[in-house]
Amino acid sequence: MTSSPIIAPSILASDFSRLADEVHAIEGAADWVHVDVMDNHFVPNLTLGLPIVQSLRRATNIPFDVHLMITDPDRWAPGYAEAGAYNVTFHAEAADNPVALAKTLRAAGAKAGLAIDRDTPVEPYLELLPYLDTVLIMTIKAGFGGQKFMPEMLDKVRDVRRRISVGHLDIRLEVDGGIAADTIEQAAEAGADAFVAGTAVYGAADPAEAVRKLRALAAERMGNSM
Ligand code: DX5
Ligand code: ZN
């Protein structure tokens, strides 16, 4: 693997009363901004939805990595692609027809991502990889920021990485949950090349500097000299 790491700070850990400023704080340092959409059904938590994504899209140029923790993504996900999201990730556990939805997202101009929650095995979804641009492996149970990283989830990362390599697929392999300076290296070593970090970035005194540190740690384990 030779690509450089993607670092995607999650605004879930930011100050929602100053969302645009919080995104500006990581511009230039981060690759994507990770937007956690939660609907109080698929997960117990409730965060933000399409109107906020549309407004925020106008406030910045950084690519949006939208993570939909919602029921019925077949119905709702395309709206986020139309709103200008760079990547739209929906959950395997929630989608009726992941391949059809991925095609719809791509047709709407976005990358298509599939997320695998803590209790979901990845094997049944490996055959869908050719239809996807990103795969997100949860390293916690989806629903809340600030949880403890679960290293046992890295077996799924290894499985997906192996399949990406064997198939020579152009896919970003993302990890989400508890990613910080003390966990990002093991995730990179397992084969992840995109890293979501909420608390580790927005809980830091200097969010942009926190992003740069995470990038350096990941790049080193991915065999890059940065
Ligand atoms: C949780 C979200 C994560 C969350 C990560 O379900 O998907 O993106 O923001 O937060 P940290 O990095 O604090 O674990
Ligand atoms: Zn997320």
PDB file of N, CA, C and O in Angstrom, residues 11-12 34-40 42-43 45-50 53 65-71 76 80 89 91:
ATOM      1  N   ILE A  11     -16.884  16.154  13.112  1.00  0.00           N
ATOM      2  CA  ILE A  11     -17.439  17.349  13.768  1.00  0.00           C
ATOM      3  C   ILE A  11     -18.386  16.992  14.900  1.00  0.00           C
ATOM      4  O   ILE A  11     -18.841  17.873  15.622  1.00  0.00           O
ATOM      5  N   LEU A  12     -18.653  15.697  15.080  1.00  0.00           N
ATOM      6  CA  LEU A  12     -19.479  15.290  16.226  1.00  0.00           C
ATOM      7  C   LEU A  12     -18.867  15.791  17.539  1.00  0.00           C
ATOM      8  O   LEU A  12     -19.595  16.091  18.487  1.00  0.00           O
ATOM      9  N   HIS A  34     -15.532  14.682   8.508  1.00  0.00           N
ATOM     10  CA  HIS A  34     -16.451  13.561   8.707  1.00  0.00           C
ATOM     11  C   HIS A  34     -17.717  14.077   9.385  1.00  0.00           C
ATOM     12  O   HIS A  34     -17.651  14.697  10.452  1.00  0.00           O
ATOM     13  N   VAL A  35     -18.853  13.819   8.749  1.00  0.00           N
ATOM     14  CA  VAL A  35     -20.133  14.348   9.227  1.00  0.00           C
ATOM     15  C   VAL A  35     -21.017  13.176   9.653  1.00  0.00           C
ATOM     16  O   VAL A  35     -21.477  12.394   8.816  1.00  0.00           O
ATOM     17  N   ASP A  36     -21.237  13.043  10.948  1.00  0.00           N
ATOM     18  CA  ASP A  36     -22.012  11.926  11.499  1.00  0.00           C
ATOM     19  C   ASP A  36     -23.490  12.282  11.561  1.00  0.00           C
ATOM     20  O   ASP A  36     -23.913  13.095  12.378  1.00  0.00           O
ATOM     21  N   VAL A  37     -24.262  11.640  10.706  1.00  0.00           N
ATOM     22  CA  VAL A  37     -25.714  11.851  10.687  1.00  0.00           C
ATOM     23  C   VAL A  37     -26.367  10.701  11.459  1.00  0.00           C
ATOM     24  O   VAL A  37     -26.226   9.539  11.079  1.00  0.00           O
ATOM     25  N   MET A  38     -27.049  11.025  12.543  1.00  0.00           N
ATOM     26  CA  MET A  38     -27.711  10.000  13.377  1.00  0.00           C
ATOM     27  C   MET A  38     -29.179  10.371  13.535  1.00  0.00           C
ATOM     28  O   MET A  38     -29.512  11.541  13.760  1.00  0.00           O
ATOM     29  N   ASP A  39     -30.042   9.354  13.459  1.00  0.00           N
ATOM     30  CA  ASP A  39     -31.477   9.629  13.326  1.00  0.00           C
ATOM     31  C   ASP A  39     -32.335   9.207  14.517  1.00  0.00           C
ATOM     32  O   ASP A  39     -33.551   9.231  14.434  1.00  0.00           O
ATOM     33  N   ASN A  40     -31.698   8.774  15.611  1.00  0.00           N
ATOM     34  CA  ASN A  40     -32.468   8.355  16.793  1.00  0.00           C
ATOM     35  C   ASN A  40     -33.306   7.094  16.511  1.00  0.00           C
ATOM     36  O   ASN A  40     -34.224   6.756  17.256  1.00  0.00           O
ATOM     37  N   PHE A  42     -31.762   4.251  13.894  1.00  0.00           N
ATOM     38  CA  PHE A  42     -30.697   3.281  13.635  1.00  0.00           C
ATOM     39  C   PHE A  42     -29.738   3.240  14.824  1.00  0.00           C
ATOM     40  O   PHE A  42     -29.213   2.191  15.190  1.00  0.00           O
ATOM     41  N   VAL A  43     -29.508   4.401  15.395  1.00  0.00           N
ATOM     42  CA  VAL A  43     -28.744   4.533  16.649  1.00  0.00           C
ATOM     43  C   VAL A  43     -29.580   5.378  17.602  1.00  0.00           C
ATOM     44  O   VAL A  43     -30.443   6.133  17.155  1.00  0.00           O
ATOM     45  N   ASN A  45     -28.791   7.923  19.306  1.00  0.00           N
ATOM     46  CA  ASN A  45     -28.409   9.331  19.322  1.00  0.00           C
ATOM     47  C   ASN A  45     -29.025  10.092  18.137  1.00  0.00           C
ATOM     48  O   ASN A  45     -29.415   9.488  17.135  1.00  0.00           O
ATOM     49  N   LEU A  46     -29.092  11.397  18.272  1.00  0.00           N
ATOM     50  CA  LEU A  46     -29.651  12.274  17.238  1.00  0.00           C
ATOM     51  C   LEU A  46     -28.660  13.417  17.027  1.00  0.00           C
ATOM     52  O   LEU A  46     -28.233  14.050  17.989  1.00  0.00           O
ATOM     53  N   THR A  47     -28.271  13.645  15.764  1.00  0.00           N
ATOM     54  CA  THR A  47     -27.275  14.705  15.554  1.00  0.00           C
ATOM     55  C   THR A  47     -27.774  15.768  14.578  1.00  0.00           C
ATOM     56  O   THR A  47     -28.423  16.724  14.978  1.00  0.00           O
ATOM     57  N   LEU A  48     -27.497  15.571  13.311  1.00  0.00           N
ATOM     58  CA  LEU A  48     -27.846  16.598  12.328  1.00  0.00           C
ATOM     59  C   LEU A  48     -28.253  15.917  11.030  1.00  0.00           C
ATOM     60  O   LEU A  48     -28.028  14.729  10.850  1.00  0.00           O
ATOM     61  N   GLY A  49     -28.844  16.699  10.136  1.00  0.00           N
ATOM     62  CA  GLY A  49     -29.318  16.126   8.892  1.00  0.00           C
ATOM     63  C   GLY A  49     -29.042  17.013   7.694  1.00  0.00           C
ATOM     64  O   GLY A  49     -28.162  17.888   7.734  1.00  0.00           O
ATOM     65  N   LEU A  50     -29.809  16.780   6.655  1.00  0.00           N
ATOM     66  CA  LEU A  50     -29.542  17.391   5.354  1.00  0.00           C
ATOM     67  C   LEU A  50     -29.482  18.931   5.359  1.00  0.00           C
ATOM     68  O   LEU A  50     -28.574  19.495   4.741  1.00  0.00           O
ATOM     69  N   VAL A  53     -26.112  19.975   6.551  1.00  0.00           N
ATOM     70  CA  VAL A  53     -25.081  19.605   5.576  1.00  0.00           C
ATOM     71  C   VAL A  53     -25.107  20.581   4.395  1.00  0.00           C
ATOM     72  O   VAL A  53     -24.060  21.046   3.932  1.00  0.00           O
ATOM     73  N   ASP A  65     -17.190  13.858   4.159  1.00  0.00           N
ATOM     74  CA  ASP A  65     -17.291  12.413   4.309  1.00  0.00           C
ATOM     75  C   ASP A  65     -18.514  12.172   5.200  1.00  0.00           C
ATOM     76  O   ASP A  65     -18.422  12.261   6.424  1.00  0.00           O
ATOM     77  N   VAL A  66     -19.648  11.918   4.563  1.00  0.00           N
ATOM     78  CA  VAL A  66     -20.905  11.823   5.318  1.00  0.00           C
ATOM     79  C   VAL A  66     -21.142  10.377   5.753  1.00  0.00           C
ATOM     80  O   VAL A  66     -21.157   9.462   4.919  1.00  0.00           O
ATOM     81  N   HIS A  67     -21.301  10.187   7.043  1.00  0.00           N
ATOM     82  CA  HIS A  67     -21.501   8.861   7.636  1.00  0.00           C
ATOM     83  C   HIS A  67     -22.939   8.780   8.134  1.00  0.00           C
ATOM     84  O   HIS A  67     -23.282   9.370   9.162  1.00  0.00           O
ATOM     85  N   LEU A  68     -23.759   8.057   7.378  1.00  0.00           N
ATOM     86  CA  LEU A  68     -25.190   7.989   7.679  1.00  0.00           C
ATOM     87  C   LEU A  68     -25.496   6.839   8.628  1.00  0.00           C
ATOM     88  O   LEU A  68     -25.493   5.676   8.222  1.00  0.00           O
ATOM     89  N   MET A  69     -25.772   7.169   9.867  1.00  0.00           N
ATOM     90  CA  MET A  69     -26.228   6.163  10.829  1.00  0.00           C
ATOM     91  C   MET A  69     -27.742   6.314  10.948  1.00  0.00           C
ATOM     92  O   MET A  69     -28.274   6.820  11.942  1.00  0.00           O
ATOM     93  N   ILE A  70     -28.417   5.916   9.863  1.00  0.00           N
ATOM     94  CA  ILE A  70     -29.866   6.114   9.742  1.00  0.00           C
ATOM     95  C   ILE A  70     -30.520   4.860   9.172  1.00  0.00           C
ATOM     96  O   ILE A  70     -29.885   4.089   8.459  1.00  0.00           O
ATOM     97  N   THR A  71     -31.790   4.700   9.499  1.00  0.00           N
ATOM     98  CA  THR A  71     -32.568   3.649   8.839  1.00  0.00           C
ATOM     99  C   THR A  71     -32.977   4.163   7.453  1.00  0.00           C
ATOM    100  O   THR A  71     -33.002   5.371   7.202  1.00  0.00           O
ATOM    101  N   TRP A  76     -32.856   8.030   1.806  1.00  0.00           N
ATOM    102  CA  TRP A  76     -32.322   9.323   2.229  1.00  0.00           C
ATOM    103  C   TRP A  76     -30.908   9.633   1.762  1.00  0.00           C
ATOM    104  O   TRP A  76     -30.515  10.798   1.661  1.00  0.00           O
ATOM    105  N   TYR A  80     -27.849  13.475   0.134  1.00  0.00           N
ATOM    106  CA  TYR A  80     -26.545  13.969   0.604  1.00  0.00           C
ATOM    107  C   TYR A  80     -25.548  14.050  -0.551  1.00  0.00           C
ATOM    108  O   TYR A  80     -24.697  14.937  -0.589  1.00  0.00           O
ATOM    109  N   THR A  89     -21.439   7.437   3.028  1.00  0.00           N
ATOM    110  CA  THR A  89     -21.353   6.084   3.580  1.00  0.00           C
ATOM    111  C   THR A  89     -22.657   5.731   4.285  1.00  0.00           C
ATOM    112  O   THR A  89     -23.129   6.474   5.145  1.00  0.00           O
ATOM    113  N   HIS A  91     -24.953   2.355   6.185  1.00  0.00           N
ATOM    114  CA  HIS A  91     -24.643   1.149   6.950  1.00  0.00           C
ATOM    115  C   HIS A  91     -25.179  -0.116   6.286  1.00  0.00           C
ATOM    116  O   HIS A  91     -26.318  -0.154   5.815  1.00  0.00           O
TER     117      HIS A  91
END
